[in-house]
Coordinates of C-alpha atoms in Angstrom, one line a residue:
Chain J
M11 CA 142.3 96.4 104.4
K12 CA 139.9 93.9 105.8
R13 CA 138.2 96.5 108.1
K14 CA 137.1 98.6 105.1
Q15 CA 134.9 95.7 104.0
L16 CA 133.0 95.7 107.3
G17 CA 129.8 97.7 107.7
M18 CA 127.7 99.1 110.5
N19 CA 126.1 95.8 111.3
D20 CA 129.5 94.1 111.7
I21 CA 131.2 96.8 113.8
L22 CA 128.5 98.2 116.2
P23 CA 126.9 96.1 118.9
W24 CA 123.2 95.8 118.5
E25 CA 122.6 97.8 121.7
L26 CA 124.1 100.8 120.1
I27 CA 122.2 100.3 116.8
D28 CA 119.1 100.0 118.9
R29 CA 119.8 103.4 120.5
I30 CA 120.3 105.0 117.1
F31 CA 117.0 103.6 115.9
L32 CA 115.3 105.0 118.9
R33 CA 115.9 108.5 117.6
V34 CA 114.9 107.8 114.0
P35 CA 111.3 108.7 113.1
A36 CA 108.8 105.8 113.0
K37 CA 108.1 106.5 109.4
D38 CA 111.7 105.8 108.4
L39 CA 112.0 102.8 110.6
F40 CA 109.0 101.2 109.0
R41 CA 110.7 101.3 105.7
L42 CA 114.1 100.3 107.0
R43 CA 112.9 97.0 108.3
F44 CA 113.9 95.7 104.9
V45 CA 117.5 96.9 105.0
S46 CA 118.7 93.7 106.7
K47 CA 117.5 90.9 108.8
L48 CA 119.1 92.3 111.9
W49 CA 117.4 95.7 111.4
H50 CA 114.1 93.8 110.8
S51 CA 114.3 92.0 114.1
L52 CA 115.4 95.1 116.0
I53 CA 112.7 97.2 114.7
S54 CA 109.9 94.6 114.9
D55 CA 110.6 93.9 118.5
R56 CA 107.7 94.7 120.7
H57 CA 109.7 96.3 123.5
F58 CA 111.6 98.4 121.0
A59 CA 108.3 99.7 119.6
E60 CA 107.2 100.6 123.1
S61 CA 110.5 102.5 124.0
H62 CA 110.4 104.2 120.6
Y63 CA 106.8 105.4 121.1
N64 CA 107.6 106.6 124.6
F65 CA 110.7 108.4 123.3
H66 CA 108.7 110.3 120.6
S67 CA 105.2 110.7 122.1
A68 CA 105.8 114.1 123.5
S69 CA 107.8 115.6 120.6
S70 CA 106.8 114.1 117.3
R71 CA 103.2 114.7 117.1
S72 CA 101.1 115.0 114.0
L73 CA 97.6 116.2 113.4
F74 CA 95.4 113.7 111.6
L75 CA 92.5 115.3 109.7
V76 CA 89.7 113.5 108.0
K77 CA 89.1 115.5 104.8
D78 CA 86.0 113.9 103.5
Y79 CA 84.5 110.6 104.2
T80 CA 87.3 108.5 102.6
N81 CA 90.4 110.6 102.6
A82 CA 92.6 112.1 105.3
C83 CA 95.7 114.0 105.6
C84 CA 98.4 114.1 108.2
V85 CA 100.6 117.1 109.1
P86 CA 103.5 117.1 111.6
L87 CA 103.1 119.6 114.3
D88 CA 106.6 120.1 115.6
T89 CA 107.9 122.1 112.7
L90 CA 104.6 123.8 111.8
F91 CA 105.8 127.3 112.6
D92 CA 109.5 126.6 112.4
V93 CA 110.8 129.1 109.9
A94 CA 114.1 127.3 109.4
A95 CA 112.3 124.0 108.6
A96 CA 110.7 123.2 105.3
P97 CA 107.1 124.1 104.8
P98 CA 104.7 121.6 106.5
T99 CA 104.0 118.6 104.4
F100 CA 100.4 117.4 104.3
K101 CA 100.6 113.7 103.7
E102 CA 97.6 112.3 102.0
V103 CA 96.4 109.1 103.5
S104 CA 93.7 106.8 102.3
L105 CA 91.4 105.5 105.0
P106 CA 91.1 101.8 105.2
S107 CA 87.8 101.5 103.3
R108 CA 86.3 98.6 101.6
K109 CA 85.9 98.8 97.9
M110 CA 82.3 97.7 97.8
P111 CA 80.0 98.9 99.3
Y112 CA 81.2 102.5 100.1
S113 CA 82.2 103.5 103.6
L114 CA 82.0 106.8 105.4
F115 CA 84.5 107.4 108.2
C116 CA 84.4 109.6 111.2
L117 CA 87.5 110.0 113.4
L118 CA 86.8 109.2 117.0
G119 CA 90.1 109.3 118.8
S120 CA 93.7 108.2 118.9
C121 CA 95.9 106.2 121.3
R122 CA 99.5 105.1 121.0
G123 CA 99.7 105.5 117.2
F124 CA 96.3 103.9 116.6
L125 CA 93.3 105.8 115.4
L126 CA 89.7 104.8 116.2
L127 CA 87.4 105.3 113.3
E128 CA 83.7 104.9 112.9
E129 CA 82.6 103.3 109.6
K130 CA 79.1 103.8 108.4
P131 CA 76.7 102.6 107.2
A132 CA 78.1 99.2 108.2
N133 CA 78.3 100.2 111.9
F134 CA 81.9 99.2 112.3
L135 CA 84.5 100.5 114.6
V136 CA 88.0 100.3 113.1
I137 CA 91.3 100.6 115.1
W138 CA 94.0 101.4 112.6
N139 CA 97.6 102.2 112.6
P140 CA 98.2 104.4 109.5
L141 CA 101.9 103.8 109.5
T142 CA 102.0 100.0 109.7
G143 CA 98.6 99.3 108.2
S144 CA 97.7 97.1 111.1
S145 CA 94.0 97.2 111.7
K146 CA 91.0 95.6 113.4
T147 CA 87.4 96.0 112.6
I148 CA 84.7 95.6 115.2
S149 CA 81.0 95.4 114.6
Y150 CA 78.6 97.2 116.9
S151 CA 75.5 96.7 114.8
H152 CA 73.9 94.8 117.7
I153 CA 73.7 98.1 119.5
A154 CA 73.6 100.6 116.7
S155 CA 70.5 99.4 115.0
E156 CA 68.4 100.1 118.1
I157 CA 69.7 103.5 118.8
Q158 CA 68.2 106.8 117.6
P159 CA 69.5 109.4 117.1
D160 CA 73.1 108.8 116.1
D161 CA 74.6 111.2 118.5
A162 CA 73.3 109.4 121.4
F163 CA 76.6 107.5 121.4
R164 CA 79.7 108.4 123.1
Y165 CA 83.0 106.7 122.6
G166 CA 86.2 106.1 124.5
F167 CA 89.4 104.6 123.4
G168 CA 92.3 103.8 125.6
F169 CA 95.1 101.4 126.5
D170 CA 95.3 99.2 129.6
A171 CA 99.0 98.8 130.3
S172 CA 98.4 96.2 133.0
R173 CA 96.8 93.8 130.6
D174 CA 98.5 95.0 127.4
D175 CA 95.0 95.6 125.9
Y176 CA 93.2 98.3 124.0
L177 CA 89.7 99.1 125.2
I178 CA 86.9 100.8 123.2
V179 CA 84.0 102.0 125.4
L180 CA 80.6 102.9 124.0
Y181 CA 77.9 104.4 126.0
W182 CA 74.5 105.5 124.9
H183 CA 71.0 106.2 125.9
D184 CA 68.6 104.1 124.0
N185 CA 66.0 106.5 122.9
Y186 CA 65.3 110.2 123.0
Y187 CA 63.1 110.1 126.0
N188 CA 64.6 107.4 128.0
E189 CA 66.8 108.4 130.9
D190 CA 68.8 105.2 131.1
V191 CA 72.4 105.1 130.1
Y192 CA 74.1 101.9 128.9
L193 CA 77.7 101.1 128.6
E194 CA 79.7 98.4 126.8
C195 CA 83.3 97.9 126.5
F196 CA 85.2 96.0 123.8
S197 CA 88.6 94.4 124.7
L198 CA 90.9 93.9 121.8
R199 CA 93.0 91.3 123.4
T200 CA 90.1 89.0 124.4
N201 CA 88.2 90.0 121.2
S202 CA 85.0 90.3 123.2
W203 CA 82.5 92.8 124.7
I204 CA 82.5 93.4 128.5
D205 CA 79.4 94.5 130.3
L206 CA 80.2 97.3 132.7
D207 CA 76.7 98.5 133.5
A208 CA 77.1 97.6 137.1
A209 CA 80.2 99.8 137.5
L210 CA 78.6 102.9 135.9
P211 CA 77.6 105.5 138.4
K212 CA 74.0 106.5 138.2
P213 CA 72.3 108.8 137.6
L214 CA 74.5 110.0 134.7
G215 CA 72.2 112.4 133.0
R216 CA 72.0 113.1 129.3
W217 CA 74.4 115.0 127.2
K218 CA 74.5 117.3 124.3
Q219 CA 78.1 116.6 123.2
R220 CA 78.9 115.3 119.8
K221 CA 80.6 111.9 119.5
R222 CA 84.3 113.0 119.8
S223 CA 84.4 113.8 123.4
D224 CA 86.6 111.2 125.0
L225 CA 90.2 111.6 126.2
F226 CA 92.7 109.0 127.2
L227 CA 95.2 110.1 129.8
H228 CA 97.0 108.5 132.8
G229 CA 95.5 105.1 132.0
A230 CA 91.9 106.3 132.1
I231 CA 89.3 107.5 129.7
H232 CA 87.6 110.8 130.5
W233 CA 84.3 112.3 129.4
L234 CA 82.3 115.3 130.3
C235 CA 79.0 114.5 132.0
C236 CA 76.2 115.9 133.9
S237 CA 75.5 115.0 137.5
S238 CA 71.9 116.1 137.4
E239 CA 69.1 115.6 135.0
D240 CA 69.5 118.8 133.1
Y241 CA 71.8 119.2 130.2
I242 CA 74.5 121.0 132.0
D243 CA 78.0 119.4 132.0
D244 CA 79.5 119.9 135.3
D245 CA 81.6 116.8 136.0
I246 CA 84.3 114.8 134.3
L247 CA 83.7 111.1 134.4
I248 CA 86.8 109.0 134.6
F249 CA 87.0 105.3 133.7
D250 CA 90.1 103.7 134.9
L251 CA 91.0 101.0 132.5
K252 CA 93.1 98.9 134.9
E253 CA 90.6 98.9 137.8
R254 CA 87.6 99.0 135.4
S255 CA 85.9 101.4 137.7
F256 CA 84.5 104.9 137.5
S257 CA 85.1 108.1 139.4
K258 CA 84.2 111.8 138.9
I259 CA 85.9 115.1 139.3
S260 CA 84.3 118.4 139.0
I261 CA 85.0 121.1 136.5
P262 CA 85.8 124.7 137.5
K263 CA 82.7 126.6 138.8
Q264 CA 83.3 129.3 136.3
L265 CA 82.7 126.9 133.5
V266 CA 79.5 125.3 134.8
G267 CA 76.6 126.3 132.5
C268 CA 79.0 127.5 129.7
Y269 CA 78.5 126.0 126.3
P270 CA 80.3 124.6 124.4
I271 CA 83.1 123.2 126.5
Y272 CA 85.4 120.4 125.4
L273 CA 88.0 118.2 127.0
I274 CA 91.6 118.2 125.8
T275 CA 95.1 117.6 127.1
V276 CA 97.6 120.3 127.4
E277 CA 101.1 119.1 128.0
G278 CA 100.0 115.9 129.8
C279 CA 97.4 117.7 131.9
L280 CA 93.7 117.4 131.7
A281 CA 92.2 120.7 130.3
L282 CA 88.9 122.2 129.2
Y283 CA 88.3 124.8 126.6
L284 CA 85.4 127.0 126.1
D285 CA 84.9 128.5 122.6
D286 CA 81.9 130.8 122.3
K287 CA 83.0 132.2 118.9
H288 CA 84.3 135.4 120.4
K289 CA 86.9 134.1 122.8
T290 CA 88.6 130.9 123.8
E291 CA 89.4 130.1 127.4
I292 CA 91.6 127.2 128.3
W293 CA 91.5 125.8 131.8
V294 CA 94.1 123.4 132.9
M295 CA 94.0 121.0 135.8
K296 CA 97.6 121.3 137.0
E297 CA 97.4 118.4 139.4
Y298 CA 95.6 115.4 138.2
K299 CA 92.3 114.7 140.1
V300 CA 92.8 117.7 142.3
S301 CA 89.8 120.0 141.7
S302 CA 91.3 123.0 143.3
S303 CA 94.2 122.9 140.8
W304 CA 92.2 124.2 137.9
I305 CA 93.6 127.4 136.5
L306 CA 92.7 129.6 133.6
M307 CA 95.9 129.3 131.6
Y308 CA 94.9 131.0 128.3
D309 CA 92.3 133.7 127.8
I310 CA 92.4 134.3 124.1
P311 CA 90.2 137.1 122.6
Y312 CA 89.5 135.2 119.4
G313 CA 86.9 132.5 118.9
N314 CA 86.5 129.5 116.6
N315 CA 89.6 127.8 117.9
V316 CA 90.3 124.1 118.5
P317 CA 93.4 123.9 120.7
I318 CA 95.7 121.2 119.6
C319 CA 98.9 121.2 121.6
M320 CA 101.5 123.3 123.3
S321 CA 104.7 124.4 121.7
N322 CA 107.8 126.1 123.0
G323 CA 106.7 125.4 126.6
S324 CA 104.1 128.1 126.8
D325 CA 102.5 128.9 123.4
I326 CA 99.5 127.1 122.2
I327 CA 98.7 125.9 118.7
A328 CA 95.1 125.6 117.6
L329 CA 93.1 125.0 114.5
N330 CA 91.1 128.1 113.6
Y331 CA 88.2 128.3 111.3
T332 CA 86.4 131.3 110.1
M333 CA 83.1 130.4 108.6
R334 CA 82.7 133.7 106.9
Y335 CA 85.7 133.3 104.7
S336 CA 85.6 129.5 104.7
K337 CA 89.2 129.5 105.9
L338 CA 90.9 126.9 108.0
R339 CA 94.3 127.5 109.4
F340 CA 96.8 126.7 112.2
V341 CA 97.3 129.5 114.6
K342 CA 99.7 130.0 117.5
Y343 CA 98.9 132.1 120.6
N344 CA 101.2 132.9 123.4
V345 CA 100.2 132.7 127.1
I346 CA 98.7 136.2 127.2
G347 CA 96.4 135.5 124.2
E348 CA 98.3 137.3 121.5
L349 CA 98.2 135.8 118.0
L350 CA 101.8 135.0 117.1
N351 CA 101.6 133.3 113.8
Y352 CA 99.3 131.5 111.5
S353 CA 99.7 129.0 108.7
P354 CA 96.9 128.4 106.2
L355 CA 95.9 124.9 105.2
P356 CA 95.8 124.2 101.5
L357 CA 92.3 122.7 101.8
S358 CA 89.1 124.1 100.4
E359 CA 86.5 121.8 102.0
Y360 CA 86.9 122.4 105.7
Y361 CA 83.6 121.4 107.1
Y362 CA 84.5 118.2 108.8
F363 CA 88.1 118.9 109.6
Y364 CA 88.1 120.6 112.9
R365 CA 85.5 118.2 114.3
S366 CA 87.2 115.2 112.8
S367 CA 90.8 115.7 113.7
C368 CA 93.1 114.5 116.4
V369 CA 96.7 114.7 117.5
Y370 CA 98.5 111.4 117.1
T371 CA 102.1 110.1 117.3
E372 CA 103.2 107.7 114.6
S373 CA 104.2 104.4 116.2
L374 CA 105.3 100.9 115.2
L375 CA 103.3 99.3 118.0
P376 CA 101.4 96.2 117.0
L377 CA 97.9 95.3 118.0
P378 CA 97.7 92.8 120.8
G379 CA 97.8 89.3 119.4
D380 CA 99.3 90.4 116.1
I381 CA 101.4 87.6 114.7
K382 CA 104.7 88.3 113.1
D383 CA 104.1 87.1 109.6
R384 CA 100.9 89.2 109.3
D385 CA 103.5 91.9 108.8
K386 CA 103.9 91.0 105.2
K387 CA 100.2 91.1 104.4
N388 CA 99.6 94.4 106.0
K389 CA 99.5 97.4 103.7
T390 CA 100.3 100.9 104.6
G391 CA 97.6 103.6 104.8
Q392 CA 98.3 104.4 101.2
E393 CA 96.5 101.4 99.9
C394 CA 93.0 100.0 100.5
F395 CA 92.4 97.0 102.5
E396 CA 91.4 93.7 100.9
Q397 CA 90.4 92.0 104.0
H398 CA 89.2 93.1 107.4
D399 CA 89.5 91.2 110.6
V400 CA 85.9 91.5 111.6
A401 CA 84.8 90.7 115.1
E402 CA 81.1 90.1 115.4
D403 CA 79.1 90.0 118.6
Chain M
M24 CA 144.8 136.5 135.1
E25 CA 143.0 133.3 134.4
L26 CA 145.0 130.1 134.4
L27 CA 144.0 129.5 130.8
C28 CA 145.3 132.8 129.6
I29 CA 148.5 132.2 131.4
R30 CA 148.9 128.9 129.6
Q31 CA 148.3 130.5 126.2
W32 CA 150.7 133.3 127.0
I33 CA 153.4 131.0 128.1
S34 CA 153.1 128.7 125.1
G35 CA 153.5 131.8 122.9
L36 CA 156.7 132.7 124.7
L37 CA 158.3 129.2 124.7
P38 CA 161.3 128.6 122.6
T39 CA 161.2 125.5 120.5
W40 CA 164.2 124.0 122.3
L41 CA 161.9 123.5 125.3
S42 CA 159.7 121.2 123.3
A43 CA 162.6 118.7 123.2
W44 CA 162.3 118.3 126.9
C45 CA 158.7 117.5 126.6
I46 CA 159.0 113.8 125.8
K47 CA 160.1 111.8 128.7
P48 CA 159.9 108.2 129.8
V49 CA 157.4 107.4 132.5
G50 CA 157.0 103.8 133.6
G51 CA 158.5 102.4 130.5
A52 CA 156.3 104.3 128.0
L53 CA 156.9 107.6 126.4
V54 CA 154.7 110.4 127.6
R55 CA 153.8 113.5 125.8
Q56 CA 153.7 116.6 128.0
E57 CA 152.7 120.0 126.8
P58 CA 155.6 122.4 127.2
E59 CA 153.6 125.0 129.1
Y60 CA 153.0 122.5 131.9
I61 CA 156.7 122.0 132.4
L62 CA 157.1 125.7 132.8
L63 CA 154.2 125.9 135.1
A64 CA 155.6 123.0 137.1
L65 CA 158.8 124.9 137.3
M66 CA 156.8 127.9 138.4
G67 CA 155.2 125.7 141.0
S68 CA 151.5 125.4 139.9
P69 CA 151.0 122.2 138.1
L70 CA 147.6 121.3 136.6
K71 CA 146.5 117.9 137.7
K72 CA 146.9 115.4 134.8
I73 CA 145.8 111.9 134.4
M74 CA 147.2 109.2 132.0
L75 CA 145.0 107.3 129.7
C76 CA 146.4 104.2 127.9
S77 CA 145.0 103.1 124.6
S78 CA 144.7 99.5 123.4
E79 CA 147.9 100.0 121.5
K80 CA 149.7 100.8 124.8
E81 CA 150.2 104.5 123.9
I82 CA 149.8 106.8 126.8
F83 CA 148.0 110.1 126.6
S84 CA 148.3 112.7 129.3
V85 CA 145.2 114.9 129.7
E86 CA 143.9 117.4 132.3
E87 CA 142.0 115.5 135.0
Q88 CA 139.4 118.2 135.0
V89 CA 138.6 117.8 131.4
M90 CA 138.0 114.1 131.5
V91 CA 136.1 114.2 134.8
Q92 CA 133.7 116.7 133.4
H93 CA 132.9 114.6 130.4
S94 CA 133.4 111.0 131.2
V95 CA 131.2 109.4 133.8
I96 CA 133.5 106.3 134.0
I97 CA 136.7 108.3 134.5
N98 CA 134.9 110.6 137.0
N99 CA 133.8 107.5 139.0
M100 CA 137.3 106.1 139.0
I101 CA 138.8 109.2 140.3
E102 CA 136.1 109.8 142.9
D103 CA 136.3 106.3 144.4
G104 CA 140.0 106.6 144.7
S105 CA 141.0 103.7 142.4
Y106 CA 143.2 106.0 140.5
N107 CA 146.5 106.9 142.0
H108 CA 148.0 110.1 140.4
E109 CA 151.6 109.2 141.0
E110 CA 151.9 106.0 139.2
S111 CA 148.7 104.7 137.6
K112 CA 147.3 105.0 134.2
I113 CA 143.8 104.2 133.1
P114 CA 143.9 101.3 130.7
L115 CA 141.3 101.7 127.9
D116 CA 141.7 98.4 126.1
C117 CA 138.6 99.0 123.9
V118 CA 139.8 102.3 122.5
D119 CA 142.6 102.6 119.9
S120 CA 145.0 105.5 119.9
K121 CA 143.5 107.3 116.9
T122 CA 140.0 107.3 118.5
L123 CA 141.3 108.1 122.0
K124 CA 143.1 111.1 120.7
K125 CA 139.9 112.3 119.0
V126 CA 137.9 111.7 122.2
I127 CA 140.4 113.7 124.2
D128 CA 140.3 116.5 121.6
Y129 CA 136.5 116.6 121.9
C130 CA 136.5 116.8 125.7
T131 CA 139.4 119.3 125.8
H132 CA 137.7 121.6 123.3
H133 CA 134.4 121.5 125.0
T134 CA 135.8 122.2 128.4
H135 CA 138.0 125.1 127.3
H136 CA 135.4 126.5 124.9
H137 CA 132.2 126.0 126.8
N138 CA 131.5 129.7 126.9
D139 CA 131.6 130.0 123.1
N140 CA 128.4 130.7 121.3
Q141 CA 126.3 127.8 120.1
E142 CA 127.0 128.3 116.4
D143 CA 130.7 128.1 116.8
L144 CA 130.5 125.0 118.9
E145 CA 128.2 123.3 116.4
A146 CA 130.5 124.2 113.6
W147 CA 133.4 122.7 115.4
D148 CA 131.4 119.6 116.2
A149 CA 130.4 119.2 112.6
Q150 CA 134.1 119.5 111.5
F151 CA 135.1 117.1 114.3
L152 CA 132.7 114.4 113.0
N153 CA 133.9 114.7 109.5
V154 CA 135.3 111.2 109.5
D155 CA 134.6 108.1 107.6
S156 CA 131.8 105.7 108.8
N157 CA 134.2 103.3 110.5
G158 CA 135.8 106.2 112.4
L159 CA 132.4 107.3 113.5
Y160 CA 131.5 103.8 114.8
D161 CA 134.8 103.7 116.7
L162 CA 134.0 107.1 118.3
L163 CA 130.5 106.0 119.2
M164 CA 131.8 102.9 120.9
A165 CA 134.5 104.8 122.8
A166 CA 132.0 107.4 123.9
N167 CA 129.6 104.7 125.0
Y168 CA 132.4 102.9 126.9
L169 CA 133.6 106.1 128.6
E170 CA 130.0 107.3 129.0
I171 CA 130.4 110.7 127.5
R172 CA 126.8 111.9 127.2
N173 CA 127.2 114.9 125.0
L174 CA 129.5 113.2 122.5
L175 CA 127.1 110.2 122.4
D176 CA 124.1 112.4 121.7
L177 CA 126.1 114.2 119.0
I178 CA 127.0 111.0 117.2
Y179 CA 123.5 109.5 117.6
G180 CA 122.1 112.6 116.0
T181 CA 124.6 112.5 113.2
I182 CA 123.9 108.9 112.3
K183 CA 120.2 109.5 112.6
N184 CA 120.4 112.2 110.1
M185 CA 122.4 109.9 107.8
I186 CA 119.5 107.4 108.0
K187 CA 116.5 109.7 107.8
G188 CA 114.7 110.0 104.5
K189 CA 117.0 107.6 102.7
K190 CA 115.8 104.6 100.7
I191 CA 117.0 101.0 101.4
D192 CA 119.6 100.7 98.6
E193 CA 121.2 103.9 99.6
I194 CA 121.3 103.0 103.3
R195 CA 123.0 99.7 102.4
R196 CA 125.6 101.6 100.5
I197 CA 126.2 104.3 103.2
F198 CA 126.5 101.8 106.0
N199 CA 128.3 99.2 104.0
I200 CA 125.7 96.5 104.6
K201 CA 126.9 93.9 102.1
D202 CA 125.0 90.9 103.4
H203 CA 121.4 91.8 104.3
G204 CA 120.6 88.3 105.5
F205 CA 117.4 87.9 103.5
T206 CA 117.0 84.9 101.2
P207 CA 116.8 85.8 97.5
E208 CA 113.1 84.9 97.6
E209 CA 112.4 87.1 100.6
E210 CA 114.4 90.0 99.0
E211 CA 112.5 89.7 95.8
Q212 CA 109.2 89.5 97.6
N213 CA 110.0 92.6 99.6
R214 CA 111.0 94.5 96.5
K215 CA 107.8 93.5 94.7
E216 CA 105.6 94.5 97.6
Y217 CA 107.2 97.8 98.5
P218 CA 109.1 99.1 95.4
H219 CA 109.0 102.7 96.6
F220 CA 111.0 101.7 99.7
Y221 CA 114.0 100.8 97.6

């Protein structure tokens, strides 16, 4: 019979094939572009990549960990403690390093399936999609060479939906005794640096935080900052990417003066956690930008935790490290702070992990201005890059 | 006693000769009518039924409640009064008889068994979808046309699982994609560059 010779592409309208693809993980779709020309055009479509990312961003998250300076691994979070599922797979990923000279990477942040890496000693910032291999390298040596010490920098990485642009924000103070703070912002779409000094609220004070302290949420980048000249973080600085303007909200009074505190997101809400090695407190701002909506959601009587994400609606998954035993593992706590489960990581060298890790969702999204036939030249994260797209100032 | 139990009790009591009464002409087509309804009609408590007409002009009679619960399209038709119980039938020109019967089976089962435990329902669903690929596509298109949310999600999930983790050659085989549309040069280039995908 003639119908038996027909296949899926002949029978189903492309709208339905599209909806099927929406549910298939990004990893599979990347491979399946080569099944047929129709599948290739459906999957490579920008709008499809956008809907696909939105469909999966809350549910298919992975943790990306930089193992050492050139290697990383990626582990899916949704089935981490699922007894019925297979044991978690730790996918090895090669960072996009040049072959000569050597590169050392530090993970700074993630946004929409892209990771922001810092590449030393060349002083490059690399935006990289590990799944598609799409990447862009930006040089900031014009700034870096003048700055001492290294941790005078703070970074931010976010997406401006109104302009379909990714922005990388760097801010720093130029030497140890100088009080001035400078800010520069790189726009991927225009491939240029934007000076935002004028918009920066002063005084900003200095900070003690390590580099990874930014957070992208609700179209804005967030950092902890101090409102006065001492080292105490008591505000959150918000940089709205669309308006290109700054604002501040205050942190809960109970956390002022506590150290160390870090910004994270918990189920789409801005949150702060305090980890003083004996306990972990997680405060969540239930209503965005409403200072009075901060609540202490988790009061966990164990320290050395880096909260990662929520699971099952109320449990929290964290990375836990015990220095004494050199152990790194995933742990799950419930809302009253009880340890529910833990899952050890098969890694012996832990030192950089918990500081150089972030939650990310695999996506097929292209960088702004990516042309279609660049697709063929891009390699996946499994292979090293031959050429970089270097933007110099 | 619940109406459902009454129906089942009655159908157990019915003699086979009554089934002969159950095929009657309505508006030029032959209509199947479950025996227990005739008895209920005789008893004076009929369950409201609607008529669906497949692309092959075969008429299926099904409980209104069942279809209204599952199909947004049919629900809208009944609510806005465009369906007249006495004489109309709903023409479904995109759906053939085989598929329509399966869709009705699905909706009927899920309405009558919605209190069953999750495992049993999932097992029934798995058995229900044990059809060949073309049958699956027909079901998908029918569910899409009739806007039956849970059946759609079920089929999407099934096809997604058929795709996940498979390499390209296998996918082409499973989904019977004979002509991939790439030129021989393109195909060769792709295979060379990403051999592990195939």
